[in-house]
């Protein structure tokens, strides 16, 4: 059967989702899980875009060995050099260079002629090929590009040394039949196309990213670029889990196979959702909590008689555990450590002991810990590093039907170690908490979105709260986990503020560096 390569871009295009801002440690945690998931290529970032991205790509390339790590670069020497410095220690260094090819982009963005773009694309592929064994070339906005021009530039960059040709639907504009046609057209009009792999990269503006990627496979694409949970610029990118499961369940139709370990899908989805602060919609295909729930009486009746009446994907296939082994208050250090390792976390002895202490304390309040609960706990304890932002210390809320809700919060300023305590009221308990936090933080924070999700069924499930806030004209997302929903709400807000402060401090550092350099 034909092999389809999965190129994951969660850490690059996915990270471009508004409000998402992963630090190196968080990117590395996701990269290790993507390796377990069995992706063939992972795009770890855009090295020339910032020193943080450069370092994250470099560390990931040095660590991940069973798949190829790549980084994005514009078609300029500086970006290619920086990508090489970040990726050269990788197991299979690969660069992803792009240049826009549509007339709209040429006229309004690049202000170049087709001839100039052709010349630049060829020159930069040649330059990259002197360093990298594998060069992937992308025609940004390929789908709104004049097809004869697209065929010409593709043919010329192949002669210049490109190994993979990617044809993105950058703005998510085409219908599946049209996107498939572009791949057929290339096969018919590019004489040297047999020397390269063809790749699809689809955005979801019209909700067709997955359908378009499948149409590309039907028409000869050997690689699909996708993102966990379908996050990404604007409406997001094609969702990796939907593509992988569609190819597996409909193998009879697509006649292709991949290396994706389907039973790692749920864990990967949970991890990405928790670290990016982007909740998975309940009805999302494959990974939404409703994906395996049967509600109507007729469906339940049929399902109980024979699962296949209403279920085409079994929860176990994608790693959704129906009777997962849980840890509880009687579990010892050994079981705890084993469980962490099974979940893919490896910490030094002292750190494991610290986490075990926190776990033991929590078992006083919560009887059972599922895998998801543990992942939440670990990420909560380790997500943000550095001395920027605030630590949550305590929260007290007074609520009564005949009283004005009042909250008292204590925080520690990580930089000064100062304890800040404030109180405020609000129309409801959450508003009282957020009004209090605003006083503690003394900054303009506008709440854009607030969502609660429970980790699993049961009275003692952990609450996860996701918020999006606007600070200084920039969106920032945060996540908070706790047994109590009000505590989770406070932690999510602080997490979003901390992420913004980390971003701001990085930006200030960069502009100071630029000022010194100029
Ligand atoms: O959508 C797009 O065109 C991209 C390119 C940079 C590959 O993400
Ligand atoms: Zn894209």
mmCIF file of N, CA and C in Angstrom, residues 112-223:
data_model
loop_
_atom_site.group_PDB
_atom_site.id
_atom_site.type_symbol
_atom_site.label_atom_id
_atom_site.label_comp_id
_atom_site.label_asym_id
_atom_site.label_seq_id
_atom_site.Cartn_x
_atom_site.Cartn_y
_atom_site.Cartn_z
ATOM 1 N N UNK A 112 6.623 42.246 -6.078
ATOM 2 C CA UNK A 112 7.607 41.668 -7.013
ATOM 3 C C UNK A 112 6.877 41.103 -8.227
ATOM 4 N N UNK A 113 7.634 40.943 -9.311
ATOM 5 C CA UNK A 113 7.055 40.320 -10.498
ATOM 6 C C UNK A 113 7.200 38.796 -10.366
ATOM 7 N N UNK A 114 6.500 38.090 -11.250
ATOM 8 C CA UNK A 114 6.633 36.623 -11.241
ATOM 9 C C UNK A 114 8.083 36.214 -11.493
ATOM 10 N N UNK A 115 8.746 36.922 -12.425
ATOM 11 C CA UNK A 115 10.137 36.566 -12.770
ATOM 12 C C UNK A 115 11.031 36.721 -11.532
ATOM 13 N N UNK A 116 10.820 37.805 -10.795
ATOM 14 C CA UNK A 116 11.669 38.034 -9.593
ATOM 15 C C UNK A 116 11.453 36.935 -8.545
ATOM 16 N N UNK A 117 10.176 36.547 -8.382
ATOM 17 C CA UNK A 117 9.874 35.502 -7.384
ATOM 18 C C UNK A 117 10.491 34.169 -7.822
ATOM 19 N N UNK A 118 10.379 33.895 -9.107
ATOM 20 C CA UNK A 118 10.957 32.646 -9.652
ATOM 21 C C UNK A 118 12.464 32.608 -9.389
ATOM 22 N N UNK A 119 13.108 33.733 -9.668
ATOM 23 C CA UNK A 119 14.568 33.807 -9.500
ATOM 24 C C UNK A 119 14.957 33.628 -8.022
ATOM 25 N N UNK A 120 14.207 34.304 -7.153
ATOM 26 C CA UNK A 120 14.517 34.215 -5.715
ATOM 27 C C UNK A 120 14.278 32.789 -5.195
ATOM 28 N N UNK A 121 13.188 32.169 -5.639
ATOM 29 C CA UNK A 121 12.868 30.811 -5.167
ATOM 30 C C UNK A 121 13.979 29.846 -5.565
ATOM 31 N N UNK A 122 14.404 29.919 -6.814
ATOM 32 C CA UNK A 122 15.437 28.996 -7.312
ATOM 33 C C UNK A 122 16.758 29.243 -6.572
ATOM 34 N N UNK A 123 17.127 30.525 -6.435
ATOM 35 C CA UNK A 123 18.400 30.843 -5.784
ATOM 36 C C UNK A 123 18.413 30.342 -4.345
ATOM 37 N N UNK A 124 17.279 30.517 -3.632
ATOM 38 C CA UNK A 124 17.273 30.136 -2.215
ATOM 39 C C UNK A 124 17.183 28.625 -2.018
ATOM 40 N N UNK A 125 16.537 27.924 -2.942
ATOM 41 C CA UNK A 125 16.542 26.448 -2.844
ATOM 42 C C UNK A 125 17.973 25.948 -3.064
ATOM 43 N N UNK A 126 18.675 26.552 -4.049
ATOM 44 C CA UNK A 126 20.084 26.144 -4.301
ATOM 45 C C UNK A 126 20.928 26.410 -3.055
ATOM 46 N N UNK A 127 20.716 27.589 -2.448
ATOM 47 C CA UNK A 127 21.498 27.966 -1.264
ATOM 48 C C UNK A 127 21.217 26.980 -0.113
ATOM 49 N N UNK A 128 19.933 26.675 0.090
ATOM 50 C CA UNK A 128 19.562 25.769 1.195
ATOM 51 C C UNK A 128 20.116 24.368 0.958
ATOM 52 N N UNK A 129 20.145 23.968 -0.301
ATOM 53 C CA UNK A 129 20.585 22.606 -0.636
ATOM 54 C C UNK A 129 22.073 22.410 -0.349
ATOM 55 N N UNK A 130 22.841 23.529 -0.298
ATOM 56 C CA UNK A 130 24.272 23.393 0.046
ATOM 57 C C UNK A 130 24.431 22.960 1.499
ATOM 58 N N UNK A 131 23.389 23.207 2.321
ATOM 59 C CA UNK A 131 23.492 22.872 3.745
ATOM 60 C C UNK A 131 22.637 21.651 4.092
ATOM 61 N N UNK A 132 21.395 21.656 3.646
ATOM 62 C CA UNK A 132 20.438 20.651 4.123
ATOM 63 C C UNK A 132 20.341 19.446 3.191
ATOM 64 N N UNK A 133 20.324 18.213 3.771
ATOM 65 C CA UNK A 133 20.094 17.042 2.915
ATOM 66 C C UNK A 133 18.680 17.017 2.347
ATOM 67 N N UNK A 134 17.715 17.580 3.103
ATOM 68 C CA UNK A 134 16.337 17.569 2.598
ATOM 69 C C UNK A 134 15.773 18.989 2.606
ATOM 70 N N UNK A 135 15.292 19.411 1.440
ATOM 71 C CA UNK A 135 14.720 20.752 1.297
ATOM 72 C C UNK A 135 13.254 20.620 0.886
ATOM 73 N N UNK A 136 12.382 21.162 1.737
ATOM 74 C CA UNK A 136 10.967 21.224 1.351
ATOM 75 C C UNK A 136 10.675 22.647 0.909
ATOM 76 N N UNK A 137 10.010 22.765 -0.227
ATOM 77 C CA UNK A 137 9.679 24.099 -0.751
ATOM 78 C C UNK A 137 8.157 24.260 -0.802
ATOM 79 N N UNK A 138 7.667 25.411 -0.295
ATOM 80 C CA UNK A 138 6.217 25.678 -0.295
ATOM 81 C C UNK A 138 5.888 26.906 -1.117
ATOM 82 N N UNK A 139 4.842 26.774 -1.931
ATOM 83 C CA UNK A 139 4.318 27.919 -2.690
ATOM 84 C C UNK A 139 3.175 28.499 -1.865
ATOM 85 N N UNK A 140 3.476 29.551 -1.091
ATOM 86 C CA UNK A 140 2.407 30.117 -0.258
ATOM 87 C C UNK A 140 1.274 30.638 -1.152
ATOM 88 N N UNK A 141 0.050 30.371 -0.750
ATOM 89 C CA UNK A 141 -1.147 30.730 -1.526
ATOM 90 C C UNK A 141 -1.159 30.048 -2.893
ATOM 91 N N UNK A 142 -0.626 28.813 -2.921
ATOM 92 C CA UNK A 142 -0.581 28.045 -4.181
ATOM 93 C C UNK A 142 -1.960 27.970 -4.819
ATOM 94 N N UNK A 143 -2.986 27.876 -3.975
ATOM 95 C CA UNK A 143 -4.334 27.624 -4.494
ATOM 96 C C UNK A 143 -4.936 28.804 -5.233
ATOM 97 N N UNK A 144 -4.370 30.006 -5.070
ATOM 98 C CA UNK A 144 -4.875 31.145 -5.864
ATOM 99 C C UNK A 144 -3.810 31.588 -6.864
ATOM 100 N N UNK A 145 -2.925 30.640 -7.195
ATOM 101 C CA UNK A 145 -1.846 30.951 -8.139
ATOM 102 C C UNK A 145 -2.235 30.451 -9.538
ATOM 103 N N UNK A 146 -1.846 31.213 -10.540
ATOM 104 C CA UNK A 146 -2.065 30.810 -11.923
ATOM 105 C C UNK A 146 -1.375 29.449 -12.140
ATOM 106 N N UNK A 147 -2.122 28.445 -12.585
ATOM 107 C CA UNK A 147 -1.563 27.080 -12.609
ATOM 108 C C UNK A 147 -0.337 26.910 -13.519
ATOM 109 N N UNK A 148 -0.332 27.496 -14.745
ATOM 110 C CA UNK A 148 0.891 27.346 -15.559
ATOM 111 C C UNK A 148 2.114 27.953 -14.853
ATOM 112 N N UNK A 149 1.929 29.089 -14.160
ATOM 113 C CA UNK A 149 3.069 29.683 -13.435
ATOM 114 C C UNK A 149 3.484 28.773 -12.277
ATOM 115 N N UNK A 150 2.488 28.201 -11.588
ATOM 116 C CA UNK A 150 2.805 27.301 -10.464
ATOM 117 C C UNK A 150 3.604 26.090 -10.976
ATOM 118 N N UNK A 151 3.179 25.542 -12.107
ATOM 119 C CA UNK A 151 3.881 24.378 -12.666
ATOM 120 C C UNK A 151 5.324 24.749 -13.025
ATOM 121 N N UNK A 152 5.515 25.941 -13.574
ATOM 122 C CA UNK A 152 6.859 26.384 -13.992
ATOM 123 C C UNK A 152 7.779 26.538 -12.765
ATOM 124 N N UNK A 153 7.276 27.212 -11.732
ATOM 125 C CA UNK A 153 8.135 27.465 -10.564
ATOM 126 C C UNK A 153 8.425 26.143 -9.834
ATOM 127 N N UNK A 154 7.434 25.269 -9.789
ATOM 128 C CA UNK A 154 7.651 23.958 -9.146
ATOM 129 C C UNK A 154 8.743 23.199 -9.899
ATOM 130 N N UNK A 155 8.637 23.203 -11.214
ATOM 131 C CA UNK A 155 9.635 22.473 -12.012
ATOM 132 C C UNK A 155 11.044 23.058 -11.793
ATOM 133 N N UNK A 156 11.129 24.391 -11.746
ATOM 134 C CA UNK A 156 12.449 25.029 -11.585
ATOM 135 C C UNK A 156 13.046 24.779 -10.198
ATOM 136 N N UNK A 157 12.202 24.791 -9.141
ATOM 137 C CA UNK A 157 12.785 24.546 -7.810
ATOM 138 C C UNK A 157 13.175 23.077 -7.661
ATOM 139 N N UNK A 158 12.506 22.199 -8.389
ATOM 140 C CA UNK A 158 12.927 20.782 -8.347
ATOM 141 C C UNK A 158 14.319 20.679 -8.986
ATOM 142 N N UNK A 159 14.492 21.344 -10.122
ATOM 143 C CA UNK A 159 15.828 21.331 -10.754
ATOM 144 C C UNK A 159 16.882 21.949 -9.826
ATOM 145 N N UNK A 160 16.441 22.908 -8.999
ATOM 146 C CA UNK A 160 17.396 23.573 -8.089
ATOM 147 C C UNK A 160 17.730 22.708 -6.877
ATOM 148 N N UNK A 161 16.973 21.623 -6.671
ATOM 149 C CA UNK A 161 17.334 20.713 -5.570
ATOM 150 C C UNK A 161 16.249 20.427 -4.555
ATOM 151 N N UNK A 162 15.017 20.921 -4.747
ATOM 152 C CA UNK A 162 13.956 20.649 -3.762
ATOM 153 C C UNK A 162 13.607 19.158 -3.753
ATOM 154 N N UNK A 163 13.318 18.644 -2.546
ATOM 155 C CA UNK A 163 12.982 17.219 -2.406
ATOM 156 C C UNK A 163 11.491 17.006 -2.157
ATOM 157 N N UNK A 164 10.853 18.029 -1.572
ATOM 158 C CA UNK A 164 9.413 17.932 -1.276
ATOM 159 C C UNK A 164 8.774 19.227 -1.761
ATOM 160 N N UNK A 165 7.631 19.099 -2.448
ATOM 161 C CA UNK A 165 6.912 20.286 -2.914
ATOM 162 C C UNK A 165 5.573 20.340 -2.188
ATOM 163 N N UNK A 166 5.371 21.437 -1.479
ATOM 164 C CA UNK A 166 4.140 21.592 -0.711
ATOM 165 C C UNK A 166 3.266 22.659 -1.372
ATOM 166 N N UNK A 167 1.975 22.351 -1.531
ATOM 167 C CA UNK A 167 1.068 23.281 -2.223
ATOM 168 C C UNK A 167 -0.051 23.709 -1.263
ATOM 169 N N UNK A 168 0.206 24.724 -0.441
ATOM 170 C CA UNK A 168 -0.776 25.066 0.596
ATOM 171 C C UNK A 168 -2.016 25.784 0.078
ATOM 172 N N UNK A 169 -3.138 25.465 0.725
ATOM 173 C CA UNK A 169 -4.340 26.280 0.568
ATOM 174 C C UNK A 169 -4.293 27.237 1.763
ATOM 175 N N UNK A 170 -3.463 28.256 1.608
ATOM 176 C CA UNK A 170 -3.122 29.164 2.712
ATOM 177 C C UNK A 170 -4.341 29.845 3.333
ATOM 178 N N UNK A 171 -5.338 30.145 2.497
ATOM 179 C CA UNK A 171 -6.497 30.871 3.021
ATOM 180 C C UNK A 171 -7.744 29.991 3.104
ATOM 181 N N UNK A 172 -7.579 28.690 2.936
ATOM 182 C CA UNK A 172 -8.711 27.765 3.092
ATOM 183 C C UNK A 172 -9.847 28.049 2.137
ATOM 184 N N UNK A 173 -9.517 28.253 0.851
ATOM 185 C CA UNK A 173 -10.481 28.783 -0.113
ATOM 186 C C UNK A 173 -11.114 27.709 -1.015
ATOM 187 N N UNK A 174 -10.331 26.677 -1.337
ATOM 188 C CA UNK A 174 -10.798 25.744 -2.363
ATOM 189 C C UNK A 174 -11.758 24.677 -1.853
ATOM 190 N N UNK A 175 -12.522 24.117 -2.795
ATOM 191 C CA UNK A 175 -13.364 22.945 -2.518
ATOM 192 C C UNK A 175 -12.520 21.703 -2.833
ATOM 193 N N UNK A 176 -12.866 20.546 -2.236
ATOM 194 C CA UNK A 176 -12.020 19.360 -2.415
ATOM 195 C C UNK A 176 -11.722 19.003 -3.877
ATOM 196 N N UNK A 177 -12.717 19.078 -4.745
ATOM 197 C CA UNK A 177 -12.469 18.687 -6.145
ATOM 198 C C UNK A 177 -11.441 19.627 -6.782
ATOM 199 N N UNK A 178 -11.505 20.916 -6.424
ATOM 200 C CA UNK A 178 -10.556 21.882 -6.999
ATOM 201 C C UNK A 178 -9.137 21.642 -6.467
ATOM 202 N N UNK A 179 -9.054 21.347 -5.162
ATOM 203 C CA UNK A 179 -7.716 21.130 -4.585
ATOM 204 C C UNK A 179 -7.102 19.859 -5.201
ATOM 205 N N UNK A 180 -7.908 18.822 -5.331
ATOM 206 C CA UNK A 180 -7.422 17.577 -5.955
ATOM 207 C C UNK A 180 -6.942 17.852 -7.369
ATOM 208 N N UNK A 181 -7.656 18.718 -8.085
ATOM 209 C CA UNK A 181 -7.299 19.030 -9.477
ATOM 210 C C UNK A 181 -5.883 19.623 -9.562
ATOM 211 N N UNK A 182 -5.508 20.456 -8.578
ATOM 212 C CA UNK A 182 -4.165 21.074 -8.620
ATOM 213 C C UNK A 182 -3.088 19.983 -8.595
ATOM 214 N N UNK A 183 -3.299 18.953 -7.774
ATOM 215 C CA UNK A 183 -2.299 17.879 -7.689
ATOM 216 C C UNK A 183 -2.239 17.101 -9.001
ATOM 217 N N UNK A 184 -3.416 16.868 -9.600
ATOM 218 C CA UNK A 184 -3.436 16.163 -10.898
ATOM 219 C C UNK A 184 -2.759 17.010 -11.964
ATOM 220 N N UNK A 185 -3.026 18.296 -11.930
ATOM 221 C CA UNK A 185 -2.460 19.221 -12.915
ATOM 222 C C UNK A 185 -0.927 19.178 -12.840
ATOM 223 N N UNK A 186 -0.407 19.192 -11.599
ATOM 224 C CA UNK A 186 1.064 19.159 -11.438
ATOM 225 C C UNK A 186 1.613 17.866 -12.022
ATOM 226 N N UNK A 187 0.934 16.760 -11.738
ATOM 227 C CA UNK A 187 1.409 15.456 -12.246
ATOM 228 C C UNK A 187 1.478 15.481 -13.778
ATOM 229 N N UNK A 188 0.499 16.168 -14.379
ATOM 230 C CA UNK A 188 0.436 16.175 -15.848
ATOM 231 C C UNK A 188 1.350 17.224 -16.487
ATOM 232 N N UNK A 189 1.687 18.296 -15.744
ATOM 233 C CA UNK A 189 2.406 19.413 -16.389
ATOM 234 C C UNK A 189 3.818 19.665 -15.868
ATOM 235 N N UNK A 190 4.243 18.926 -14.835
ATOM 236 C CA UNK A 190 5.610 19.146 -14.335
ATOM 237 C C UNK A 190 6.425 17.897 -14.669
ATOM 238 N N UNK A 191 7.292 17.985 -15.680
ATOM 239 C CA UNK A 191 7.950 16.771 -16.178
ATOM 240 C C UNK A 191 8.858 16.085 -15.143
ATOM 241 N N UNK A 192 9.469 16.882 -14.243
ATOM 242 C CA UNK A 192 10.404 16.271 -13.276
ATOM 243 C C UNK A 192 9.750 15.987 -11.921
ATOM 244 N N UNK A 193 8.413 15.958 -11.863
ATOM 245 C CA UNK A 193 7.717 15.807 -10.571
ATOM 246 C C UNK A 193 8.004 14.453 -9.902
ATOM 247 N N UNK A 194 8.359 13.462 -10.715
ATOM 248 C CA UNK A 194 8.613 12.132 -10.123
ATOM 249 C C UNK A 194 9.856 12.133 -9.220
ATOM 250 N N UNK A 195 10.635 13.235 -9.225
ATOM 251 C CA UNK A 195 11.842 13.282 -8.384
ATOM 252 C C UNK A 195 11.519 13.732 -6.950
ATOM 253 N N UNK A 196 10.265 14.169 -6.711
ATOM 254 C CA UNK A 196 9.948 14.733 -5.381
ATOM 255 C C UNK A 196 8.703 14.094 -4.778
ATOM 256 N N UNK A 197 8.534 14.378 -3.464
ATOM 257 C CA UNK A 197 7.272 14.012 -2.813
ATOM 258 C C UNK A 197 6.365 15.233 -2.892
ATOM 259 N N UNK A 198 5.061 14.995 -3.055
ATOM 260 C CA UNK A 198 4.091 16.097 -3.105
ATOM 261 C C UNK A 198 3.358 16.184 -1.767
ATOM 262 N N UNK A 199 3.176 17.408 -1.286
ATOM 263 C CA UNK A 199 2.593 17.580 0.046
ATOM 264 C C UNK A 199 1.382 18.516 0.019
ATOM 265 N N UNK A 200 0.412 18.236 0.901
ATOM 266 C CA UNK A 200 -0.787 19.079 1.022
ATOM 267 C C UNK A 200 -0.765 19.814 2.361
ATOM 268 N N UNK A 201 -1.254 21.048 2.382
ATOM 269 C CA UNK A 201 -1.279 21.855 3.618
ATOM 270 C C UNK A 201 -2.551 22.697 3.546
ATOM 271 N N UNK A 202 -3.554 22.367 4.366
ATOM 272 C CA UNK A 202 -4.855 23.016 4.199
ATOM 273 C C UNK A 202 -5.312 23.754 5.437
ATOM 274 N N UNK A 203 -5.868 24.930 5.199
ATOM 275 C CA UNK A 203 -6.475 25.702 6.291
ATOM 276 C C UNK A 203 -7.996 25.535 6.239
ATOM 277 N N UNK A 204 -8.622 25.858 7.376
ATOM 278 C CA UNK A 204 -10.002 25.425 7.583
ATOM 279 C C UNK A 204 -11.034 26.548 7.503
ATOM 280 N N UNK A 205 -10.729 27.610 6.770
ATOM 281 C CA UNK A 205 -11.621 28.776 6.768
ATOM 282 C C UNK A 205 -13.052 28.429 6.343
ATOM 283 N N UNK A 206 -13.187 27.483 5.400
ATOM 284 C CA UNK A 206 -14.534 27.082 4.984
ATOM 285 C C UNK A 206 -14.881 25.699 5.534
ATOM 286 N N UNK A 207 -14.133 25.277 6.546
ATOM 287 C CA UNK A 207 -14.423 23.972 7.171
ATOM 288 C C UNK A 207 -14.076 22.793 6.284
ATOM 289 N N UNK A 208 -13.174 22.990 5.301
ATOM 290 C CA UNK A 208 -12.900 21.900 4.355
ATOM 291 C C UNK A 208 -11.462 21.397 4.413
ATOM 292 N N UNK A 209 -10.712 21.762 5.478
ATOM 293 C CA UNK A 209 -9.284 21.418 5.506
ATOM 294 C C UNK A 209 -9.039 19.909 5.448
ATOM 295 N N UNK A 210 -9.813 19.136 6.213
ATOM 296 C CA UNK A 210 -9.588 17.687 6.210
ATOM 297 C C UNK A 210 -10.041 17.099 4.871
ATOM 298 N N UNK A 211 -11.211 17.518 4.401
ATOM 299 C CA UNK A 211 -11.717 17.000 3.117
ATOM 300 C C UNK A 211 -10.743 17.343 1.988
ATOM 301 N N UNK A 212 -10.176 18.547 2.018
ATOM 302 C CA UNK A 212 -9.229 18.936 0.972
ATOM 303 C C UNK A 212 -7.956 18.093 1.041
ATOM 304 N N UNK A 213 -7.464 17.835 2.264
ATOM 305 C CA UNK A 213 -6.239 17.039 2.391
ATOM 306 C C UNK A 213 -6.483 15.621 1.860
ATOM 307 N N UNK A 214 -7.678 15.081 2.140
ATOM 308 C CA UNK A 214 -7.986 13.735 1.645
ATOM 309 C C UNK A 214 -8.089 13.739 0.119
ATOM 310 N N UNK A 215 -8.633 14.838 -0.434
ATOM 311 C CA UNK A 215 -8.728 14.932 -1.900
ATOM 312 C C UNK A 215 -7.325 14.966 -2.507
ATOM 313 N N UNK A 216 -6.388 15.639 -1.806
ATOM 314 C CA UNK A 216 -5.008 15.691 -2.310
ATOM 315 C C UNK A 216 -4.407 14.280 -2.322
ATOM 316 N N UNK A 217 -4.674 13.514 -1.258
ATOM 317 C CA UNK A 217 -4.146 12.139 -1.205
ATOM 318 C C UNK A 217 -4.725 11.313 -2.358
ATOM 319 N N UNK A 218 -6.016 11.483 -2.598
ATOM 320 C CA UNK A 218 -6.638 10.733 -3.707
ATOM 321 C C UNK A 218 -5.996 11.081 -5.043
ATOM 322 N N UNK A 219 -5.440 12.296 -5.116
ATOM 323 C CA UNK A 219 -4.872 12.747 -6.391
ATOM 324 C C UNK A 219 -3.357 12.766 -6.404
ATOM 325 N N UNK A 220 -2.760 12.010 -5.509
ATOM 326 C CA UNK A 220 -1.312 11.778 -5.623
ATOM 327 C C UNK A 220 -0.422 12.408 -4.569
ATOM 328 N N UNK A 221 -0.983 13.114 -3.568
ATOM 329 C CA UNK A 221 -0.107 13.678 -2.515
ATOM 330 C C UNK A 221 0.481 12.529 -1.689
ATOM 331 N N UNK A 222 1.773 12.672 -1.336
ATOM 332 C CA UNK A 222 2.454 11.636 -0.537
ATOM 333 C C UNK A 222 2.581 12.078 0.909
ATOM 334 N N UNK A 223 2.277 13.337 1.176
ATOM 335 C CA UNK A 223 2.468 13.888 2.524
ATOM 336 C C UNK A 223 1.291 14.814 2.857
#
